[in-house]
XYZ file of C-alpha atoms in Angstrom:
708
model
C -16.048 5.083 21.614
C -17.570 5.780 18.193
C -20.122 8.487 17.504
C -22.615 8.240 14.693
C -24.753 10.714 12.800
C -27.563 9.960 10.364
C -26.658 10.366 6.721
C -27.955 12.746 4.102
C -29.375 12.195 0.647
C -26.982 12.708 -2.238
C -27.798 13.115 -5.890
C -25.872 12.742 -9.142
C -23.201 10.634 -7.439
C -24.089 7.214 -8.814
C -24.538 6.088 -12.383
C -25.929 2.781 -13.527
C -24.869 1.477 -16.912
C -24.935 -1.771 -18.822
C -21.800 -3.857 -19.237
C -21.415 -6.970 -21.343
C -18.053 -8.710 -20.927
C -18.990 -11.607 -23.169
C -20.472 -13.533 -20.273
C -23.993 -12.193 -20.182
C -25.351 -8.758 -19.475
C -24.897 -6.880 -16.199
C -26.195 -3.680 -14.754
C -23.252 -1.865 -13.181
C -23.489 0.576 -10.278
C -20.639 2.934 -11.123
C -19.766 4.445 -7.741
C -17.532 7.492 -7.498
C -18.489 8.906 -4.100
C -15.807 7.124 -2.044
C -13.944 10.315 -1.188
C -10.749 8.549 -0.158
C -7.503 10.527 -0.227
C -4.266 8.653 0.528
C -1.871 10.426 2.888
C 1.221 12.027 1.400
C 4.512 10.128 1.465
C 7.069 11.474 3.935
C 9.947 8.932 3.921
C 11.128 5.865 2.047
C 13.879 3.466 3.091
C 15.253 0.720 0.847
C 16.654 -2.523 2.299
C 19.186 -4.019 -0.082
C 19.416 -7.340 1.794
C 15.720 -8.210 1.582
C 14.876 -6.045 -1.474
C 12.058 -4.426 0.479
C 10.949 -0.811 0.661
C 9.546 0.859 3.781
C 7.280 3.864 3.192
C 5.954 6.230 5.846
C 3.056 8.590 5.249
C 2.098 11.876 6.821
C -0.596 10.247 8.991
C 1.997 7.961 10.617
C 1.153 4.877 8.542
C 4.147 2.712 7.590
C 3.957 0.320 4.632
C 6.329 -2.470 3.535
C 6.637 -3.269 -0.177
C 8.253 -6.489 -1.371
C 10.102 -5.440 -4.512
C 10.945 -9.068 -5.341
C 7.221 -9.905 -5.291
C 6.193 -7.475 -8.025
C 6.208 -4.492 -5.634
C 3.353 -5.890 -3.543
C 2.426 -4.023 -0.357
C 2.739 -7.041 1.917
C 2.562 -5.346 5.339
C 1.406 -2.114 6.935
C 1.352 -0.460 10.353
C -1.648 1.806 11.015
C -1.145 5.511 11.550
C -1.486 7.521 14.732
C -2.220 11.238 15.104
C 0.701 11.807 17.500
C 3.263 10.057 15.259
C 4.606 12.439 12.629
C 7.340 10.358 11.030
C 10.321 12.366 9.795
C 12.867 9.562 9.392
C 12.827 5.880 8.529
C 15.695 3.390 8.316
C 16.594 -0.300 8.311
C 19.230 -1.700 10.675
C 20.594 -5.083 11.724
C 19.298 -6.615 8.494
C 15.533 -6.854 8.912
C 14.871 -4.394 11.757
C 12.889 -1.266 10.927
C 13.022 2.000 12.905
C 11.262 5.347 12.606
C 11.525 8.671 14.396
C 9.535 11.875 14.326
C 8.396 15.114 15.853
C 7.178 13.505 19.083
C 10.845 12.857 19.929
C 10.535 9.067 20.024
C 12.411 6.308 18.226
C 10.114 3.417 17.321
C 10.962 -0.148 16.332
C 8.357 -2.176 14.444
C 7.567 -5.863 14.884
C 7.462 -7.109 11.292
C 5.795 -10.399 12.256
C 3.031 -9.207 14.589
C 2.561 -5.950 12.638
C 2.629 -3.716 15.700
C 5.012 -1.380 17.494
C 7.635 -3.286 19.452
C 8.596 -0.352 21.689
C 9.195 3.426 21.675
C 12.192 5.214 23.237
C 12.372 8.945 23.999
C 15.627 10.443 22.677
C 15.300 13.510 24.996
C 16.369 15.955 22.317
C 12.995 17.337 21.276
C 11.548 16.581 17.827
C 13.718 14.221 15.766
C 14.333 15.385 12.185
C 16.770 12.778 10.882
C 17.989 9.258 11.552
C 20.419 6.820 9.964
C 21.916 3.419 10.770
C 25.641 2.752 10.768
C 27.142 0.819 7.818
C 27.402 -2.255 10.066
C 23.782 -1.846 11.157
C 24.689 -2.055 14.849
C 24.273 1.639 15.724
C 21.601 4.241 15.237
C 22.158 7.978 14.895
C 19.448 10.625 15.337
C 19.463 14.378 14.771
C 17.278 16.479 17.061
C 15.608 19.877 17.313
C 17.979 21.038 20.072
C 21.027 20.607 17.787
C 22.138 17.346 19.368
C 23.309 14.249 17.500
C 22.693 11.132 19.592
C 24.217 7.686 19.155
C 22.305 4.541 20.161
C 23.562 0.970 20.331
C 21.228 -1.629 18.809
C 20.892 -4.649 21.100
C 19.011 -7.875 20.271
C 15.879 -6.717 22.094
C 16.008 -2.922 22.154
C 18.228 0.138 21.629
C 20.409 1.737 24.301
C 21.652 5.309 24.444
C 25.438 5.458 24.021
C 26.425 9.149 23.912
C 25.930 12.644 22.502
C 28.076 14.300 19.856
C 29.071 17.984 20.067
C 25.845 19.992 20.128
C 25.246 22.364 17.192
C 23.456 25.707 17.164
C 20.470 24.624 15.062
C 18.359 21.552 14.457
C 19.942 18.571 12.676
C 17.887 18.037 9.526
C 19.951 15.380 7.740
C 22.577 12.751 8.580
C 24.861 10.385 6.697
C 27.571 7.920 7.750
C 30.839 7.517 5.917
C 30.865 3.890 4.593
C 33.813 3.122 6.891
C 31.753 4.138 9.926
C 34.462 6.529 11.186
C 32.811 9.868 10.348
C 29.377 11.342 9.850
C 28.003 14.394 8.056
C 25.144 16.401 9.543
C 23.114 19.013 7.688
C 21.673 21.968 9.607
C 20.524 25.485 8.736
C 23.288 27.339 6.835
C 26.038 24.759 7.464
C 27.175 21.125 7.333
C 29.119 19.557 10.199
C 31.552 16.644 9.907
C 31.969 14.596 13.105
C 34.549 12.067 14.211
C 32.505 9.123 15.485
C 35.142 7.896 17.967
C 35.477 11.227 19.797
C 32.068 12.718 18.984
C 33.773 16.013 18.097
C 32.998 18.231 15.111
C 36.134 18.461 12.947
C 34.724 20.659 10.152
C 31.901 23.136 9.726
C 31.154 23.923 6.068
C 29.052 27.053 5.506
C 26.464 26.799 2.736
C 26.073 29.674 0.296
C 22.769 31.477 0.844
C 22.808 32.947 -2.650
C 19.787 31.977 -4.704
C 19.533 33.289 -8.273
C 21.874 36.112 -7.320
C 19.864 37.124 -4.238
C 20.949 36.339 -0.676
C 18.269 34.404 1.205
C 17.771 34.679 4.943
C 18.404 30.989 5.588
C 19.609 27.983 3.649
C 18.271 24.657 4.885
C 20.402 21.583 4.178
C 17.657 19.033 3.538
C 19.900 16.092 2.722
C 23.518 14.919 2.855
C 25.326 11.844 1.503
C 28.839 10.803 2.601
C 30.800 8.911 -0.092
C 33.745 6.546 0.319
C 36.245 9.009 -1.192
C 35.368 11.605 1.464
C 33.035 13.642 -0.720
C 29.911 14.999 0.979
C 26.982 15.731 -1.343
C 24.361 18.155 -0.017
C 20.969 19.344 -1.252
C 19.390 22.521 0.082
C 16.588 25.049 0.010
C 18.481 27.245 -2.462
C 17.890 24.678 -5.192
C 21.488 23.464 -5.221
C 23.319 20.152 -5.273
C 26.814 20.723 -3.859
C 29.948 18.590 -3.531
C 32.246 19.113 -0.536
C 35.718 17.844 0.334
C 35.321 16.606 3.906
C 39.091 16.449 4.474
C 39.552 20.180 3.919
C 36.003 21.378 4.567
C 35.820 23.178 1.201
C 33.279 23.335 -1.604
C 34.407 21.437 -4.716
C 31.469 21.881 -7.094
C 27.936 23.269 -7.156
C 24.902 22.607 -9.395
C 21.862 24.892 -9.408
C 19.115 22.519 -10.554
C 15.824 24.008 -9.339
C 13.985 27.234 -8.603
C 12.786 25.725 -5.342
C 14.044 23.454 -2.555
C 15.927 20.263 -3.350
C 14.475 18.173 -0.551
C 15.960 14.680 -0.735
C 18.919 12.616 -1.924
C 19.769 8.899 -2.191
C 22.969 7.272 -3.471
C 23.365 3.891 -5.171
C 25.243 1.245 -3.206
C 28.060 1.268 -5.803
C 28.260 5.096 -5.488
C 28.165 5.481 -9.285
C 24.839 7.355 -9.341
C 22.472 9.259 -7.083
C 18.986 10.710 -7.262
C 17.515 13.941 -5.853
C 13.942 15.203 -5.554
C 12.736 18.816 -5.706
C 9.768 20.815 -4.448
C 8.756 21.354 -8.090
C 7.943 17.655 -8.458
C 11.041 16.853 -10.540
C 13.445 13.981 -9.893
C 17.017 14.356 -11.202
C 19.436 11.511 -11.811
C 23.213 12.127 -11.504
C 25.777 9.626 -12.777
C 29.544 9.301 -12.442
C 30.906 9.253 -16.008
C 34.423 9.486 -17.537
C 35.588 12.985 -18.441
C 36.685 11.665 -21.847
C 36.245 8.351 -23.624
C 39.835 7.271 -22.919
C 40.127 8.918 -19.499
C 40.106 7.202 -16.115
C 39.093 10.467 -14.455
C 35.377 10.710 -13.730
C 32.935 13.494 -12.932
C 29.338 13.799 -11.733
C 26.926 14.679 -14.537
C 23.191 15.318 -14.364
C 21.855 12.819 -16.905
C 18.073 12.495 -16.633
C 15.220 14.619 -15.248
C 11.865 12.905 -14.565
C 8.545 14.661 -13.997
C 6.237 11.987 -12.598
C 4.975 14.050 -9.636
C 2.666 17.053 -9.484
C 3.823 18.219 -6.032
C 6.865 18.168 -3.734
C 9.125 15.125 -3.900
C 9.759 14.732 -0.181
C 11.838 11.550 -0.314
C 13.819 9.362 -2.721
C 15.535 5.949 -2.698
C 17.936 4.213 -5.069
C 17.634 0.438 -5.589
C 20.007 -1.489 -7.870
C 17.487 -1.326 -10.723
C 15.239 1.679 -10.055
C 14.826 5.229 -8.777
C 12.060 5.491 -6.181
C 10.328 8.712 -5.158
C 7.340 9.881 -3.145
C 5.796 13.079 -1.869
C 2.750 15.260 -1.357
C 0.830 13.922 -4.369
C 0.584 10.528 -2.555
C 2.111 8.514 -5.454
C 4.939 6.070 -4.885
C 6.811 6.183 -8.194
C 9.271 3.464 -9.220
C 11.246 4.499 -12.291
C 13.303 1.601 -13.746
C 16.905 2.143 -14.804
C 16.576 0.449 -18.170
C 20.303 -0.150 -18.500
C 20.177 -2.195 -15.258
C 17.136 -4.404 -15.912
C 16.224 -7.063 -18.416
C 13.518 -6.297 -20.953
C 10.118 -7.940 -20.302
C 10.959 -8.241 -16.636
C 8.642 -6.970 -13.877
C 11.321 -4.384 -13.047
C 11.078 -2.850 -16.539
C 7.697 -1.154 -15.962
C 7.226 2.363 -14.636
C 4.950 2.084 -11.612
C 2.785 4.598 -9.822
C 1.377 3.055 -6.656
C -1.358 5.236 -5.181
C -3.838 3.008 -3.365
C -3.314 0.402 -0.645
C -3.171 -3.246 -1.696
C -5.675 -4.071 1.050
C -9.451 -3.893 1.320
C -11.020 -0.552 2.280
C -14.534 -1.394 1.046
C -16.995 -4.111 2.036
C -20.459 -4.840 0.706
C -23.814 -6.028 1.988
C -25.370 -7.673 -1.063
C -28.725 -8.303 0.584
C -29.357 -4.638 1.418
C -27.288 -3.101 -1.420
C -24.975 -1.332 1.030
C -21.329 -0.255 0.811
C -19.113 0.380 3.840
C -16.156 2.718 3.191
C -13.145 2.788 5.514
C -11.223 6.024 6.159
C -8.427 6.715 8.643
C -10.728 7.820 11.485
C -14.271 7.086 10.356
C -16.530 4.732 8.406
C -19.255 5.670 5.949
C -22.275 3.517 5.124
C -24.066 4.105 1.810
C -27.136 2.584 0.195
C -26.862 2.231 -3.576
C -29.313 3.960 -5.876
C -31.780 2.180 -8.142
C -33.320 2.504 -11.582
C -36.415 1.209 -13.350
C -35.136 2.169 -16.804
C -33.879 -0.268 -19.424
C -31.418 0.185 -22.249
C -28.884 -1.412 -24.511
C -25.256 -2.282 -23.870
C -23.197 0.772 -22.864
C -26.133 3.026 -21.985
C -26.193 5.137 -18.844
C -29.526 4.721 -17.131
C -31.262 7.484 -15.129
C -31.702 6.832 -11.418
C -35.172 6.621 -9.985
C -33.645 6.767 -6.484
C -30.297 8.325 -5.669
C -27.576 6.826 -3.515
C -28.128 7.528 0.164
C -25.530 8.273 2.837
C -26.883 6.386 5.855
C -24.208 6.547 8.512
C -20.980 8.248 9.576
C -19.100 6.373 12.313
C -16.239 8.404 13.765
C -13.597 7.007 16.086
C -12.532 8.900 19.172
C -8.819 8.833 19.807
C -5.600 9.172 17.818
C -5.428 5.658 16.314
C -6.236 4.899 12.686
C -8.746 2.196 11.804
C -6.908 -0.987 10.768
C -9.756 -2.996 9.233
C -13.545 -3.040 8.966
C -16.383 -5.124 7.533
C -20.156 -5.122 7.123
C -22.096 -8.383 7.320
C -23.821 -9.746 4.164
C -27.220 -9.101 5.761
C -26.261 -5.497 6.550
C -27.121 -5.844 10.256
C -23.584 -5.866 11.695
C -20.535 -3.607 11.362
C -17.170 -4.469 12.907
C -13.934 -2.470 12.946
C -10.653 -2.435 14.834
C -7.892 -0.036 15.856
C -4.556 -0.931 17.452
C -6.076 -1.083 20.943
C -9.861 -1.456 20.527
C -12.385 -3.653 18.725
C -15.892 -2.391 17.908
C -19.001 -4.358 16.949
C -22.323 -2.699 16.124
C -25.825 -3.997 15.575
C -27.859 -2.113 12.932
C -31.649 -2.163 12.848
C -33.660 -0.927 9.847
C -37.234 0.285 10.242
C -38.596 1.739 7.015
C -36.332 4.774 6.374
C -34.957 4.878 9.913
C -31.681 3.311 10.963
C -30.753 2.652 14.577
C -27.304 1.666 15.825
C -26.294 -0.111 19.009
C -22.763 -0.938 20.089
C -22.145 -4.428 21.467
C -20.513 -4.002 24.866
C -17.969 -6.177 26.675
C -16.123 -7.469 23.633
C -13.235 -9.845 24.518
C -9.884 -8.112 24.974
C -8.115 -10.619 22.699
C -9.952 -9.184 19.678
C -7.897 -5.981 19.873
C -5.408 -5.229 17.112
C -7.330 -7.301 14.588
C -5.739 -7.165 11.143
C -8.651 -8.740 9.255
C -12.392 -9.187 9.931
C -14.882 -11.335 8.019
C -18.525 -12.388 8.475
C -19.961 -15.715 7.387
C -22.369 -15.734 4.445
C -25.385 -16.183 6.761
C -24.060 -13.406 9.078
C -24.220 -15.786 12.023
C -20.465 -15.977 12.657
C -17.624 -13.477 12.899
C -14.015 -14.371 12.083
C -11.217 -12.175 13.431
C -7.503 -12.506 12.605
C -5.289 -11.077 15.351
C -1.832 -9.623 14.866
C -0.405 -12.536 16.889
C -1.321 -15.121 14.239
C -4.404 -16.555 15.952
C -7.892 -16.738 14.401
C -10.948 -16.149 16.581
C -14.407 -17.501 15.772
C -17.461 -15.911 17.357
C -21.196 -16.419 17.164
C -23.474 -13.427 16.599
C -26.660 -13.548 18.601
C -29.346 -10.883 18.918
C -27.295 -7.878 19.987
C -24.365 -9.799 21.499
C -21.193 -11.743 20.676
C -20.209 -15.195 21.968
C -16.689 -16.548 21.557
C -16.687 -20.068 20.130
C -13.092 -21.005 19.388
C -9.563 -19.768 18.700
C -7.323 -21.365 16.073
C -3.768 -20.997 17.327
C -0.944 -20.039 14.927
C 0.776 -22.895 13.143
C 4.285 -24.139 13.975
C 4.981 -21.523 16.614
C 4.808 -18.549 14.262
C 3.274 -15.252 15.346
C 2.857 -13.956 11.811
C -0.395 -12.072 11.352
C -2.974 -13.555 8.975
C -3.700 -10.656 6.612
C -6.296 -12.349 4.367
C -9.381 -14.411 5.248
C -11.908 -16.292 3.105
C -14.937 -18.262 4.276
C -16.947 -20.737 2.210
C -20.577 -19.789 1.412
C -21.812 -22.785 3.425
C -19.764 -21.578 6.423
C -17.876 -24.865 6.824
C -14.395 -23.733 5.752
C -12.146 -20.828 6.705
C -8.952 -20.040 4.757
C -6.283 -17.733 6.201
C -3.088 -16.398 4.660
C -0.096 -14.520 6.035
C 2.636 -12.789 4.073
C 4.968 -15.775 4.047
C 3.380 -18.700 5.950
C 1.198 -19.878 3.061
C -2.536 -20.607 3.216
C -4.125 -22.673 5.998
C -7.657 -24.065 5.712
C -9.668 -24.740 8.879
C -12.832 -26.753 9.397
C -15.287 -24.443 11.162
C -17.614 -27.377 11.800
C -14.961 -29.507 13.542
C -12.851 -26.566 14.792
C -9.507 -27.910 13.599
C -6.904 -27.409 10.874
C -8.009 -29.247 7.738
C -5.061 -28.736 5.383
C -2.302 -26.383 4.264
C -1.983 -25.342 0.631
C 1.502 -26.105 -0.752
C 3.874 -23.189 -0.236
C 4.501 -20.748 -3.076
C 7.274 -18.191 -3.523
C 5.046 -15.127 -3.935
C 2.610 -13.676 -1.375
C -1.153 -14.076 -1.671
C -2.968 -10.914 -2.787
C -6.573 -12.215 -2.857
C -8.490 -15.448 -2.302
C -12.064 -16.742 -2.168
C -13.904 -20.061 -1.802
C -16.335 -21.037 -4.564
C -19.906 -22.114 -3.731
C -20.915 -25.764 -4.159
C -17.428 -27.055 -5.043
C -15.583 -25.442 -2.089
C -12.623 -24.821 -4.390
C -10.241 -22.199 -3.028
C -9.058 -19.729 -5.705
C -5.814 -17.960 -4.798
C -4.145 -15.038 -6.604
C -0.468 -14.284 -6.011
C 1.577 -11.135 -6.572
C 3.278 -12.627 -9.661
C -0.222 -12.764 -11.272
C -0.526 -16.551 -10.996
C -3.978 -17.892 -10.100
C -4.374 -21.333 -8.463
C -7.509 -23.363 -7.740
C -7.271 -25.787 -4.820
C -9.925 -28.321 -3.859
C -10.475 -28.075 -0.107
C -12.396 -31.386 0.208
C -9.851 -33.167 -2.011
C -6.787 -31.426 -0.497
C -5.233 -31.014 -3.940
C -5.094 -28.683 -6.932
C -7.991 -29.045 -9.359
C -7.623 -30.331 -12.912
C -8.209 -26.824 -14.279
C -5.441 -25.444 -12.072
C -3.033 -28.184 -13.218
C -3.873 -27.373 -16.842
C -3.160 -23.700 -16.224
C 0.212 -24.445 -14.670
C 1.110 -26.778 -17.518
C 0.137 -24.375 -20.309
C 0.874 -21.091 -18.537
C -0.912 -17.741 -18.630
C -0.676 -15.239 -21.468
C 2.494 -13.118 -21.267
C 0.456 -9.892 -21.164
C -1.446 -11.213 -18.145
C 1.816 -11.957 -16.330
C 3.259 -8.525 -17.188
C 0.467 -6.647 -15.396
C 1.975 -4.606 -12.568
C -0.971 -4.211 -10.177
C -2.059 -7.066 -7.882
C -5.445 -8.779 -7.976
C -7.227 -7.514 -4.874
C -10.643 -9.223 -5.008
C -12.081 -12.558 -6.199
C -15.749 -13.601 -6.338
C -18.048 -16.052 -8.121
C -21.292 -16.017 -10.089
C -23.956 -17.980 -8.157
C -25.489 -19.497 -11.312
C -22.316 -19.955 -13.387
C -19.970 -22.301 -11.504
C -17.330 -22.170 -14.260
C -16.803 -18.423 -13.884
C -14.201 -16.704 -11.683
C -14.582 -12.946 -11.254
C -11.547 -10.918 -10.233
C -10.085 -7.445 -10.555
C -7.064 -5.255 -9.930
C -6.855 -1.458 -9.994
C -7.066 -1.221 -13.799
C -9.123 -4.152 -15.064
C -12.084 -6.395 -14.308
C -11.863 -9.967 -15.581
C -14.139 -12.987 -15.853
C -12.312 -16.289 -16.349
C -14.500 -18.969 -17.915
C -12.942 -22.318 -17.019
C -14.985 -24.072 -19.714
C -13.122 -22.216 -22.490
C -9.519 -22.753 -23.625
C -6.768 -20.572 -22.250
C -5.341 -17.935 -24.608
C -1.819 -18.581 -25.827
C 0.777 -15.914 -26.547
C -0.230 -15.774 -30.217
C -3.824 -14.787 -29.478
C -5.131 -11.443 -28.292
C -5.565 -11.390 -24.526
C -7.789 -8.309 -24.611
C -9.908 -9.948 -27.280
C -12.866 -7.925 -28.596
C -16.056 -9.944 -28.822
C -16.937 -11.469 -32.218
C -19.877 -9.756 -33.975
C -23.317 -10.957 -32.928
C -23.986 -11.795 -36.570
C -21.487 -14.646 -36.359
C -22.822 -18.115 -35.679
C -22.530 -19.626 -32.220
C -20.015 -22.128 -33.579
C -17.707 -19.363 -34.852
C -18.104 -17.303 -31.707
C -17.282 -20.325 -29.554
C -14.215 -21.209 -31.630
C -12.680 -17.712 -31.443
C -13.471 -17.151 -27.771
C -11.039 -17.885 -24.943
C -11.299 -18.055 -21.161
C -10.400 -14.429 -20.383
C -12.930 -11.614 -20.790
C -11.397 -8.342 -19.619
C -12.821 -4.847 -19.249
C -10.704 -1.736 -18.643
C -13.608 0.704 -18.518
C -13.458 1.252 -14.766
C -10.266 2.719 -13.264
C -8.767 3.187 -10.843
C -10.928 0.360 -9.566
C -10.876 -0.021 -5.776
C -13.678 -2.576 -5.487
C -15.917 -4.648 -7.735
C -18.338 -7.441 -6.858
C -21.597 -9.094 -7.843
C -24.663 -7.854 -5.974
C -26.941 -10.425 -7.620
C -27.034 -12.528 -10.783
C -27.300 -9.539 -13.115
C -25.867 -6.611 -11.145
C -22.309 -5.490 -10.460
C -21.026 -2.686 -8.262
C -17.793 -0.906 -9.236
C -16.137 1.654 -6.930
C -13.781 4.001 -8.758
C -11.496 6.731 -7.447
C -10.344 9.003 -10.297
C -6.839 10.346 -9.697
C -7.838 13.826 -10.846
C -10.296 14.021 -7.946
C -7.471 13.291 -5.495
C -5.087 15.839 -7.032
C -7.853 18.482 -6.977
C -8.139 18.149 -3.190
C -4.403 18.484 -2.496
C -2.759 21.838 -1.703
C -1.671 23.688 -4.861
C 1.810 22.826 -6.165
C 4.592 25.369 -6.581
C 3.848 27.527 -9.598
C 6.474 27.443 -12.332
C 7.188 30.449 -14.506
C 6.588 29.523 -18.126
C 8.303 31.139 -21.097
C 6.511 34.242 -22.346
C 4.369 34.738 -19.202
């Protein structure tokens, strides 16, 4: 059930300015009242086989990033209030597991984007988990001091046995690469176990000394077991320590921080590792020769990085980058420049903060914005102005933005997706187990809301929702790969048809696009390509030729019914749905190629739209730029300026036309979560300044500065 409360009037939250990107003049609603705060990052797990990164957040959300596809967030699993994820790992190649404080081990279905099953480990809260080097076994460390071994079967996991129970909770685990021994970090000590017998063969006590003072406890936050028998530990005393597992003795110690060192990850070749601290610093250690002519090597701290403002809770080490995440919500990918080629996607430092999926939808007719949060939706009416001005002016509002509605979900599940109809009379949203549809009625300044009852059960776990342009139909993509079409009548829903998944796949369709005339529906999964369905004849019309990179955004143009598709490698294709082929413009683009600066952008295009009166224009944006592509103009080549300032107005039309190219780009609005045309001369831009997010986080650890 969802409760609602009427909204309140807000002032000084919306500015309206003029923007001229070389394609005419627009009024721009500059919205900054979407108070969205991403959840902090708790764990990351890198899969070397698929080059994918799993990320879990503090609200239980799990995200999958495809590092080979320009670090695109291709999949996600919605959060849950009872799932506090403390550990995340890959096993058996492409199988993903998590564990947390509810004591359960969870496996995720990467095709259907839901939880496959959950198994209670019966050891209390689970603090750590790791897969065996072969990927066939799973090890978890529990609150009661137990280390439990599970066998991974084709369909599930089965408990195998317990290791010797320890006196305190098991906070970190690591397998020896041979699979014969494991290291377990607890409070004040590290245990080394023989896997075959399950017995502890060494207990290595950690020094509690911190800056010359003995602390009450020393928490071993992370351990890493190397091939030569060395165990590396990081702890709450700010130390990185090296242990000889054969003798159980300390070999070397580095004091690197005035606060906890909370995480560690080792490269597959074991020639470098990375650690993260509670001060927000990431340190890189490398194995280097003692002398230029020596074969003897030693671990040396080579590089510190300060890309975080708060605790670095987790780190990962890919072949080409150091990856870190923590309380400040940023996923930071720091390239190892000696391991990557210059001008490659991997050569850019990335800070990924916002989801690569839609959290905002718009009702153009009523000038409304619907904002999606984890457990509620907010409906806002945009402000208005009667003032005029010149390009770049900020215009005073005659009517402020108005908060109309606050829809709050009851229950522990996060909202997966939501949408408002173009007419503003319908709102739909979905959680993992429920689907909600509401009818909104406007009477002067009053808004009434009525929930549509008896929605079909097969609409549950929708991963994408979309209304037709005339608001008469509702399209729902389920997590099982099917697409449901429904008719919206006065206050009720009628199921019309279900498009079944193609070729036996159950892959969820994460993106939908419907043509303005309502005749065509395009759907895209993460790997199955783009399928186009005839809504009029209720059958599959065509499939767009497969491409190597996932789709990040798509839309169908009015009149022509050309489907414009953006991929994670920054390529943009235009496909004629009636003609079942790429358009001439698209073939020209592929022949000539995009500007190298366009292809080097590291944030995906997340939204595409069209100008109703300018059929040659494609409007699109990512988090840091808004672009209008004019198909009537030539493409820029690598010798021209991509971010080309407009020629002076004093120049003749002939000169202006000769120097202009197809791309008109604005970087005024950032981070840009949503941008779209409201009408022929009005844009709406939703920004979320990073400083506003940082200001609402708990304060970071204070560092003593020199002279204070």
